[in-house]
Short mmCIF file of C-alpha atoms and ligand atoms in Angstrom, two decimals:
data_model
loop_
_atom_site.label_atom_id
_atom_site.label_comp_id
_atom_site.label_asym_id
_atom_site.label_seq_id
_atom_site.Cartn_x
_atom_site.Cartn_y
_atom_site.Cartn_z
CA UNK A 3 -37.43 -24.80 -13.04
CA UNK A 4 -37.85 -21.42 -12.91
CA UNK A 5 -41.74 -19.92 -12.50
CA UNK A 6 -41.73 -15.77 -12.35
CA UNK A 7 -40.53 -13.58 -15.32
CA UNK A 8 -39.40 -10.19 -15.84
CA UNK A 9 -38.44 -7.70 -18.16
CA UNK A 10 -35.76 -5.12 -17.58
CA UNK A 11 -34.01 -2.56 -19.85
CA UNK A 12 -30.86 -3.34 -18.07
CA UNK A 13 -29.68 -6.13 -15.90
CA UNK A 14 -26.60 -5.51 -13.80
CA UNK A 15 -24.74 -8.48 -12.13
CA UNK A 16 -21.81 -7.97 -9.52
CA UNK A 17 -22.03 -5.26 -7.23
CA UNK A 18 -18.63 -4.08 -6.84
CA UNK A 19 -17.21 -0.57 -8.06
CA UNK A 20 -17.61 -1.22 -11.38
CA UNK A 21 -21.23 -2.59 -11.00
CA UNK A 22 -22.11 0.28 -8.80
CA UNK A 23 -20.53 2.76 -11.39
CA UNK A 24 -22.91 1.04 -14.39
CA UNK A 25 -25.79 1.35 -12.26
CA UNK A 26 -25.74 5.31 -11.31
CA UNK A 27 -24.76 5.84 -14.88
CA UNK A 28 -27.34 3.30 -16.45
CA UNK A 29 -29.69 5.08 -13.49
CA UNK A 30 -29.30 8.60 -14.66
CA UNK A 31 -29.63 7.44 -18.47
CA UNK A 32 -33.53 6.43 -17.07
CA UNK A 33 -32.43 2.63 -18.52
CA UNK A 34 -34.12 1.75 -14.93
CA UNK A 35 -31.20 -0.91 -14.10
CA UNK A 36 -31.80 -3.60 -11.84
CA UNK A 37 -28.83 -5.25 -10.09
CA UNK A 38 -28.34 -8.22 -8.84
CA UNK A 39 -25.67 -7.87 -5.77
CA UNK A 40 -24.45 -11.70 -5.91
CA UNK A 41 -23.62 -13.38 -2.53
CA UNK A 42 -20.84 -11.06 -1.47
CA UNK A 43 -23.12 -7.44 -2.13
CA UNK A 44 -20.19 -5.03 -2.62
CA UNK A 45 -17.45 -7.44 -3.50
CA UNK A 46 -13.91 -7.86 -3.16
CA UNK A 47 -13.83 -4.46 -1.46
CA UNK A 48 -15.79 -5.41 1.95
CA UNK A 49 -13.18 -7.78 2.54
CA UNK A 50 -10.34 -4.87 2.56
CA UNK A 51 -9.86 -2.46 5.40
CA UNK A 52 -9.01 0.38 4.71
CA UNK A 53 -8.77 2.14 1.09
CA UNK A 54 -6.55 5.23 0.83
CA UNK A 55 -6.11 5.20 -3.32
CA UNK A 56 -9.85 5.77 -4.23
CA UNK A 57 -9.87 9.90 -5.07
CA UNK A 58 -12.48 11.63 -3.31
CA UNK A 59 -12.22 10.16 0.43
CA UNK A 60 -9.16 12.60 1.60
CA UNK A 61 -9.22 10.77 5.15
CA UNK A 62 -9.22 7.48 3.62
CA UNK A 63 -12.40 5.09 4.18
CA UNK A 64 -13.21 1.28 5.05
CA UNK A 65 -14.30 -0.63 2.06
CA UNK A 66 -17.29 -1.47 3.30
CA UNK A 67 -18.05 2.00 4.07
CA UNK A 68 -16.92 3.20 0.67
CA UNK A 69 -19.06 0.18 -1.18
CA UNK A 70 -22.28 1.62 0.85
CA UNK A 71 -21.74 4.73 -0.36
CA UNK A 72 -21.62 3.17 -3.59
CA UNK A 73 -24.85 1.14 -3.21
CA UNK A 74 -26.17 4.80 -1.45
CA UNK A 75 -25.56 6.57 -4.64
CA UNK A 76 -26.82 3.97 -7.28
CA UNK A 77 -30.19 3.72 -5.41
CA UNK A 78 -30.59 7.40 -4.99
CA UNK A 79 -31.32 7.54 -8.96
CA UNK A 80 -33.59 4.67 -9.11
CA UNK A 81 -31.25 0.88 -9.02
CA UNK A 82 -33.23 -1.46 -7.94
CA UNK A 83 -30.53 -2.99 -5.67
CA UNK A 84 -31.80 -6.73 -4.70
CA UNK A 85 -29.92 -9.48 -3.12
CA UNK A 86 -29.79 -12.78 -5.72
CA UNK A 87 -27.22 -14.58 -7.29
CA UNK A 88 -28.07 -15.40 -11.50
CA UNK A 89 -27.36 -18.95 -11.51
CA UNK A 90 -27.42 -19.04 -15.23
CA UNK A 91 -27.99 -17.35 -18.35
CA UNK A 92 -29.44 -17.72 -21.88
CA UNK A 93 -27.33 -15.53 -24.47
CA UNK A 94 -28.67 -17.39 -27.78
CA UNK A 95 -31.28 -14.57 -28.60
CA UNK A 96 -32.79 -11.46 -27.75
CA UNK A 97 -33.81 -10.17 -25.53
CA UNK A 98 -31.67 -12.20 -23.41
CA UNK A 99 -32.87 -14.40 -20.28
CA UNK A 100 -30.72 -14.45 -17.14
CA UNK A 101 -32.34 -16.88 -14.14
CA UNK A 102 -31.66 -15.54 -10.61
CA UNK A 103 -31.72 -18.20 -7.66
CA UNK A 104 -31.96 -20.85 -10.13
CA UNK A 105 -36.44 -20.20 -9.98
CA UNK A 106 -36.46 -16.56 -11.41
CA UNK A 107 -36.48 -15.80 -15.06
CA UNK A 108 -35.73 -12.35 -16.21
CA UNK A 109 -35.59 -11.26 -19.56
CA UNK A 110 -33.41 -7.99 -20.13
CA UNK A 111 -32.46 -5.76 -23.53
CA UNK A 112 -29.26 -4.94 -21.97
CA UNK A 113 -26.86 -7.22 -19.48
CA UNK A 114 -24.07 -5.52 -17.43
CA UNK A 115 -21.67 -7.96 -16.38
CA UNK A 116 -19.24 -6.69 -13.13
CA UNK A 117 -19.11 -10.28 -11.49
CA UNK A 118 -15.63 -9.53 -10.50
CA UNK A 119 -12.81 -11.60 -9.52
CA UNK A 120 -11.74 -14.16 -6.39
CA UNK A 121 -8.47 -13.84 -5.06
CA UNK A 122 -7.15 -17.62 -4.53
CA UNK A 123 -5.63 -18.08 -0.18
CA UNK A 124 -3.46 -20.42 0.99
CA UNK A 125 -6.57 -22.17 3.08
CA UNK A 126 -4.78 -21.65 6.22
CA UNK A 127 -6.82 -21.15 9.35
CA UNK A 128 -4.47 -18.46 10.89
CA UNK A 129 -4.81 -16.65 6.94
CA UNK A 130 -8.05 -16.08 7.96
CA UNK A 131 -7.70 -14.84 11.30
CA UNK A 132 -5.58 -12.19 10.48
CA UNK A 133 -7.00 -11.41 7.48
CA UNK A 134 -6.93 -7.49 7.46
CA UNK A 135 -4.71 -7.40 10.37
CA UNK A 136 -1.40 -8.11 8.42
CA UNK A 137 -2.60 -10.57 5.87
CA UNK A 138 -3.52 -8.99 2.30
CA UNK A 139 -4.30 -10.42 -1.76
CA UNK A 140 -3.40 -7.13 -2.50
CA UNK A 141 0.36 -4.94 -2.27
CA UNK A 142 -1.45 -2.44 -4.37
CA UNK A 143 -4.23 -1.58 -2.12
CA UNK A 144 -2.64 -2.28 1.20
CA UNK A 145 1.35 -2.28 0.60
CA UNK A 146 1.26 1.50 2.50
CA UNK A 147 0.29 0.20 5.30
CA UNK A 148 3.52 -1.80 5.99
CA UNK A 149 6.28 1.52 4.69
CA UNK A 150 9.70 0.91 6.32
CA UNK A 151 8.46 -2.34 8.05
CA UNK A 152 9.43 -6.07 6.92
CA UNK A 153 7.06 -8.04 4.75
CA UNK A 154 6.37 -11.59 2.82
CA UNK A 155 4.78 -12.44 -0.14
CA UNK A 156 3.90 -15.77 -1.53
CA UNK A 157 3.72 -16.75 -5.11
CA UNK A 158 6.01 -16.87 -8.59
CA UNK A 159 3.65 -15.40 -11.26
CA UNK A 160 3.85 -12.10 -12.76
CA UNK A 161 1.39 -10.95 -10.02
CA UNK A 162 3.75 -11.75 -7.06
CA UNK A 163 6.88 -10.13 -9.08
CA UNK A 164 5.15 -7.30 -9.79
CA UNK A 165 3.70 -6.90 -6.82
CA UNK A 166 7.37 -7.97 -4.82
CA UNK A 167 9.30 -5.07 -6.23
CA UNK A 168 6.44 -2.73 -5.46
CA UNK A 169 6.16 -3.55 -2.08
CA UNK A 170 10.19 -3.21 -2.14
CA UNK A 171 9.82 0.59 -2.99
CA UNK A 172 7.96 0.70 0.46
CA UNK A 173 8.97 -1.46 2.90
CA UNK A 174 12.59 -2.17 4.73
CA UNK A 175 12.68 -5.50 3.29
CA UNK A 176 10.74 -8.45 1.33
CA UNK A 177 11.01 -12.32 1.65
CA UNK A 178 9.30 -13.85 -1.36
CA UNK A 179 8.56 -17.49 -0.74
CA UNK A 180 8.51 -19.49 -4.23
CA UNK A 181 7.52 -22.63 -4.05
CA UNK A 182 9.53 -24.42 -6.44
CA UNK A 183 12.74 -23.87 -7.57
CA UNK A 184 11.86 -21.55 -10.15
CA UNK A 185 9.78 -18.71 -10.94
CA UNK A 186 6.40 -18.70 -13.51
CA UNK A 187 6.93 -14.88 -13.99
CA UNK A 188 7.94 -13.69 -17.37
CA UNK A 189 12.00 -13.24 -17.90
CA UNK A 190 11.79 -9.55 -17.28
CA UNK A 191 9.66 -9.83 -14.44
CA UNK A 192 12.26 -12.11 -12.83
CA UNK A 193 15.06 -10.12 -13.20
CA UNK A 194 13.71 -7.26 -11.86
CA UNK A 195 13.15 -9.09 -8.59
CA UNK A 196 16.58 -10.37 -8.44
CA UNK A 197 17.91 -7.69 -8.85
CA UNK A 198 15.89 -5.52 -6.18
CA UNK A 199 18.57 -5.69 -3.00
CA UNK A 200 15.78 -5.83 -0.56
CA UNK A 201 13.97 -8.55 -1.67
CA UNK A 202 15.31 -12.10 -0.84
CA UNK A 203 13.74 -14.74 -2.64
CA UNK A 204 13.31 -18.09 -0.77
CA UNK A 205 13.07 -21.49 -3.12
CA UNK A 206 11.60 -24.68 -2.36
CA UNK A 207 9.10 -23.16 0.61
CA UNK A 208 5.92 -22.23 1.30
CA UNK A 209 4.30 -20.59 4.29
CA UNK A 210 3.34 -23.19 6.73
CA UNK A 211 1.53 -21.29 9.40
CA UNK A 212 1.17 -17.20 9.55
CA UNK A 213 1.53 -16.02 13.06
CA UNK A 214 0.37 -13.34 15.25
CA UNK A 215 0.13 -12.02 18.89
CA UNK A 216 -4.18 -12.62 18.60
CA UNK A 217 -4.55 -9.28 17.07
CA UNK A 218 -2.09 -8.43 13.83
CA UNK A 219 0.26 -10.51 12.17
CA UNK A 220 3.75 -11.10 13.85
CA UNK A 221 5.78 -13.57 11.43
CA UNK A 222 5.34 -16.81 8.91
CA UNK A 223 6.44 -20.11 9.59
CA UNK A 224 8.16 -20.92 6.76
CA UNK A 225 8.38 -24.84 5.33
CA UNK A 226 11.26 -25.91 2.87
CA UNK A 227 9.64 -28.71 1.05
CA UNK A 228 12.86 -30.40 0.10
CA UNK A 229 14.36 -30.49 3.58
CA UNK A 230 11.46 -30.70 5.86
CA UNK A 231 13.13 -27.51 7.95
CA UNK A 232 10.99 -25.00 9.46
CA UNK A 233 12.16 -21.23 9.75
CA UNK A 234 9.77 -18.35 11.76
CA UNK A 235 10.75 -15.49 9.79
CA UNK A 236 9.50 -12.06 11.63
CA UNK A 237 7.26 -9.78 9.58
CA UNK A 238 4.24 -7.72 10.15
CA UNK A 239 2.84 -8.39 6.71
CA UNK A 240 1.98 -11.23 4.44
CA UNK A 241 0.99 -10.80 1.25
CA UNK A 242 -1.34 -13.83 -0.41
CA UNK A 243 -0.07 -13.35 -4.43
CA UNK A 244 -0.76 -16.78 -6.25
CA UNK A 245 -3.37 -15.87 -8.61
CA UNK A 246 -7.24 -14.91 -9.00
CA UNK A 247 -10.28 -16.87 -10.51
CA UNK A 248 -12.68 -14.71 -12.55
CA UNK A 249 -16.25 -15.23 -11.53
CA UNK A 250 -17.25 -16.39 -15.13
CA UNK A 251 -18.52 -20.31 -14.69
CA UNK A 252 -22.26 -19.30 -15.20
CA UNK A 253 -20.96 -17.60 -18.74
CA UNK A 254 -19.36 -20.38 -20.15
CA UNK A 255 -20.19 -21.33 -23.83
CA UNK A 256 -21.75 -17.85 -24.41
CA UNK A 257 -18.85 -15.54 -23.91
CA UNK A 258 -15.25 -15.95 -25.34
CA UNK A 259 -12.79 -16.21 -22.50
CA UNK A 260 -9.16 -16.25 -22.23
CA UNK A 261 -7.35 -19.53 -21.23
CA UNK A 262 -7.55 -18.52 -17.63
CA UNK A 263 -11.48 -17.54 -17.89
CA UNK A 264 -11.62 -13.89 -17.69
CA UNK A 265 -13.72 -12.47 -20.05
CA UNK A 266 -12.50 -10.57 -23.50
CA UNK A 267 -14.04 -7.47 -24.63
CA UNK A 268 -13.83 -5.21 -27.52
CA UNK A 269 -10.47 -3.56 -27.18
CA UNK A 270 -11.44 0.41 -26.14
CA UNK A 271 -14.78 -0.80 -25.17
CA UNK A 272 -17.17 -2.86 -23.02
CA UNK A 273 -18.36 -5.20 -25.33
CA UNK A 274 -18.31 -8.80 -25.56
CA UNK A 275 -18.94 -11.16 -28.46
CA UNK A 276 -22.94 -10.85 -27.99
CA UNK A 277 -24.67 -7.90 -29.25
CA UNK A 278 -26.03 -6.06 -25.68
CA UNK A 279 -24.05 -7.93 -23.21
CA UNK A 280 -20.85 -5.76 -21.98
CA UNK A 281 -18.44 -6.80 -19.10
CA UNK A 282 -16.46 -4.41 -17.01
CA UNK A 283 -14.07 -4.66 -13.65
CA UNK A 284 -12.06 -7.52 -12.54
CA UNK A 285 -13.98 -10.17 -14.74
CA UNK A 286 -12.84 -8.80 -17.73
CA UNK A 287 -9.65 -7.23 -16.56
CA UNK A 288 -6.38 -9.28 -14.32
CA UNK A 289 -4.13 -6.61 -15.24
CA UNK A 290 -4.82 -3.55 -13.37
CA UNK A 291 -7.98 -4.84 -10.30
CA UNK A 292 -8.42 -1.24 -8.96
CA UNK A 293 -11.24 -0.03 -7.51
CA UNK A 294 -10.86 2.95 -9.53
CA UNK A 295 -10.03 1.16 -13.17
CA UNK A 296 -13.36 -0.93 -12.08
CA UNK A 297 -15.17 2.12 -11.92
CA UNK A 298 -14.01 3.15 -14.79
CA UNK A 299 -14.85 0.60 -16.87
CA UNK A 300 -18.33 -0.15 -15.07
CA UNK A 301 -18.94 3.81 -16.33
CA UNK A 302 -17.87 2.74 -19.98
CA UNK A 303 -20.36 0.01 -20.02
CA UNK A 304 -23.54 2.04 -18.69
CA UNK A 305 -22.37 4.09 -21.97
CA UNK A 306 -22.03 1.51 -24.12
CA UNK A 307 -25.64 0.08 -22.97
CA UNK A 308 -27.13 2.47 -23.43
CA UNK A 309 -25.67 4.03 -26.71
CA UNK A 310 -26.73 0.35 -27.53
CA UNK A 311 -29.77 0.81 -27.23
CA UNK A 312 -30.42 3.79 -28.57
CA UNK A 313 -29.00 2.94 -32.06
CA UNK A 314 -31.91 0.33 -31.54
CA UNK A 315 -34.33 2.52 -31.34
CA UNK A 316 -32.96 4.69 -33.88
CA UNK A 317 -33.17 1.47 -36.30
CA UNK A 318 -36.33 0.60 -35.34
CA UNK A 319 -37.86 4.47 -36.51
CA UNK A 320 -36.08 4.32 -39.58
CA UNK A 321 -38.22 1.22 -40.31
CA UNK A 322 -41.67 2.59 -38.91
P1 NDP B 409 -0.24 -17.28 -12.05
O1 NDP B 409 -1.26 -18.36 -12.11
O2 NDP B 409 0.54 -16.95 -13.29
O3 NDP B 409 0.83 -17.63 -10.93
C1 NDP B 409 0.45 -18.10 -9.67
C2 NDP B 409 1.71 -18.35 -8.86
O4 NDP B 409 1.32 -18.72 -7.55
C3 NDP B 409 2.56 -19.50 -9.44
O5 NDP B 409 3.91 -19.17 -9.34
C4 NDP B 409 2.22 -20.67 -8.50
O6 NDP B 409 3.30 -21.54 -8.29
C5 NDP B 409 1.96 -19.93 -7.20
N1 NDP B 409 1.08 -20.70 -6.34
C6 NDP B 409 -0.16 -21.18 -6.61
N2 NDP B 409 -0.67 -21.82 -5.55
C7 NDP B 409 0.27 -21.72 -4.57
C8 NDP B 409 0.34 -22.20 -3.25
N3 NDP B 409 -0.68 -22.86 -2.69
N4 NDP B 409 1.46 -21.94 -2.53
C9 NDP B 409 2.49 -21.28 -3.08
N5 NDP B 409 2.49 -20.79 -4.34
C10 NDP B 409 1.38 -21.03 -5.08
O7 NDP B 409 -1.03 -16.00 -11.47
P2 NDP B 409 -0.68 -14.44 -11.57
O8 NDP B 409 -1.72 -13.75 -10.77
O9 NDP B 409 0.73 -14.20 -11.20
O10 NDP B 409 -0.85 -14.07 -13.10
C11 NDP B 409 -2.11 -14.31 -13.78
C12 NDP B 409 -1.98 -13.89 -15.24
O11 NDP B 409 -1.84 -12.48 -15.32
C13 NDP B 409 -0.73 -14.49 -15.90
O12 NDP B 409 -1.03 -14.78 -17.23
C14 NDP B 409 0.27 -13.36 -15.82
O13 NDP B 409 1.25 -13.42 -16.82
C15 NDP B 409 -0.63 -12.14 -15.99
N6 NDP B 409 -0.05 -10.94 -15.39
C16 NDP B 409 0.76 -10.15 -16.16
C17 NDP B 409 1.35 -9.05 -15.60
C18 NDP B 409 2.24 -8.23 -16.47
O14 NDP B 409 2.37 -8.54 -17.64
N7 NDP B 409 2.85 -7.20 -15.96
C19 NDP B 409 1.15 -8.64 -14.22
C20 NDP B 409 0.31 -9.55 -13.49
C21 NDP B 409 -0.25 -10.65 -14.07
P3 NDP B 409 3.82 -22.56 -9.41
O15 NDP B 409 4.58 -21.72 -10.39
O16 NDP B 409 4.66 -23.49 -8.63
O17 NDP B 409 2.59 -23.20 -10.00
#
């Protein structure tokens, strides 16, 4: 049951970029945002190593270090930054009432949601280990670090075809482990990959084991399910690309969804289907996942709360 209450302008849940991004903006508006960081405070992000795509850090930065800077900047104008996860919410009228650590009841005008996305692993123990060191969810972000060297991916979706022939641009060659006998990825998708000469797609297997010398990653043992055979194939990166979950269960029944859960907005905007509740970043976006698109968007919905609530008030003096 939850005992304390609270009232807040704006309520900001997820602290990745685009959470961040809504709260300096929703900050410097004066809408006072409070932000709940979730259990992972800067996201997706802190698990990465380095991040050499996000414009202003010429040297490159850690993600970490780029999602303090974030947190940095958001609290210099006034977030209140606090650690909490919102175990559920309350969308049927306004304002609306979000609990936080299942005994916290705040009440807010405005609700930013930036919960983000999960990439889905293997569950292997050496995955893990070298996690950073060779093993990555995403060619995007990390793909340079692997130019002219040999790499693997793992998956058959649109994701891991997309993200095969990009990696093919930049590395001497890709092995793309499918486990069935047959793609998922759209037609087009497909035949782009086969017809990339550097990538060689391997049916019926599925990374048994990655390996490594105790410090980066050295190869994959690969498993063909239909034989039972076991091939080490040498690579010095291993790319995890067999989907993402949207961090959405706590929104279920308020917000309309698409069949795989991530969130729909207003096309050109932040909003969703209730009036002062906006989504932005990876929740509400498995096309692009960038740091910077995340930003982007987390920027539009500050806006878009706060336009929000000024046409309130502009109603509300019309009627006085
Ligand atoms: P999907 O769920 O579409 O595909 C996941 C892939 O990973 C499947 O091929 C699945 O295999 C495989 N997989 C799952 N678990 C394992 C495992 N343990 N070991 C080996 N392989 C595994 O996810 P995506 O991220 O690819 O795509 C998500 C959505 O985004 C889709 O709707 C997609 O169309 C869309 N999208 C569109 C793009 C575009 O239009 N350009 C680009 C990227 C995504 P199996 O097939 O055997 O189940």
């Amino acid at each position: 049951m939850s005992q304390e209450t609270e009232h807040v302008q704006c309520l900001i849940i997820g602290s990745g970029p685009a959470g961040y991004t809504a709260a300096i903006y929703a900050a410097r508006a004066d809408l006072k945002p409070v932000m709940y960081t979730g259990m992972q405070p800067g996201g997706q992000l802190t698990q990465t190593t380095e991040v050499d795509n996000f414009p202003g850090y010429p040297g490159g930065i850690t993600g970490p270090e780029m999602m303090e800077d974030f947190r940095k900047q958001a609290e210099r104008f006034g977030t209140d930054v606090r650690f909490g996860y919102v175990s559920s919410v309350d969308f049927s009228s306004l304002p609306h009432k979000v609990v936080v650590d299942e005994i916290k009841t705040i009440t807010a005008d405005t609700v930013i949601i930036s919960t983000g996305a999960t990439a889905k692993w293997l569950g292997l123990p050496s995955e893990q280990q070298y996690n950073g060191f060779g093993v990555s969810a995403c060619a995007v972000c990390d793909g340079f670090f692997f130019k002219g060297q040999d790499v693997a991916i793992v998956g058959a979706g649109d994701t891991a075809a997309e993200e095969a022939t990009y990696l093919a641009k930049l590395c001497r060659k890709v092995y793309m482990l499918v486990r069935r006998d047959e793609f998922r990825a759209s037609k087009a998708m497909v035949h782009r990959v086969l017809n990339t000469p550097n990538i060689e797609v391997i049916y019926n297997t599925e990374a048994k084991e990655i390996l490594g010398n105790g410090k980066n990653v050295t190869g994959i043992r690969a498993l063909n399910n239909q034989t039972g055979v076991e091939t080490d194939i040498p690579v010095e990166g291993f790319f995890v690309a067999i989907g993402h979950k949207p961090n959405t269960d706590i929104f279920q029944g308020w917000l309309d969804m698409d069949e795989t859960g991530y969130l729909k907005t207003v096309p050109g905007s932040t909003k969703t289907n209730i009036e002062g509740v906006f989504a932005c970043g990876d929740v509400q976006d498995h096309y692009y996942r960038q740091a910077i698109t995340a930003a982007g968007s987390g920027c539009m919905a500050a806006l878009d709360a706060e336009r929000y609530l000024a046409a309130k008030e502009d109603h509300v003096n019309v009627l006085s």
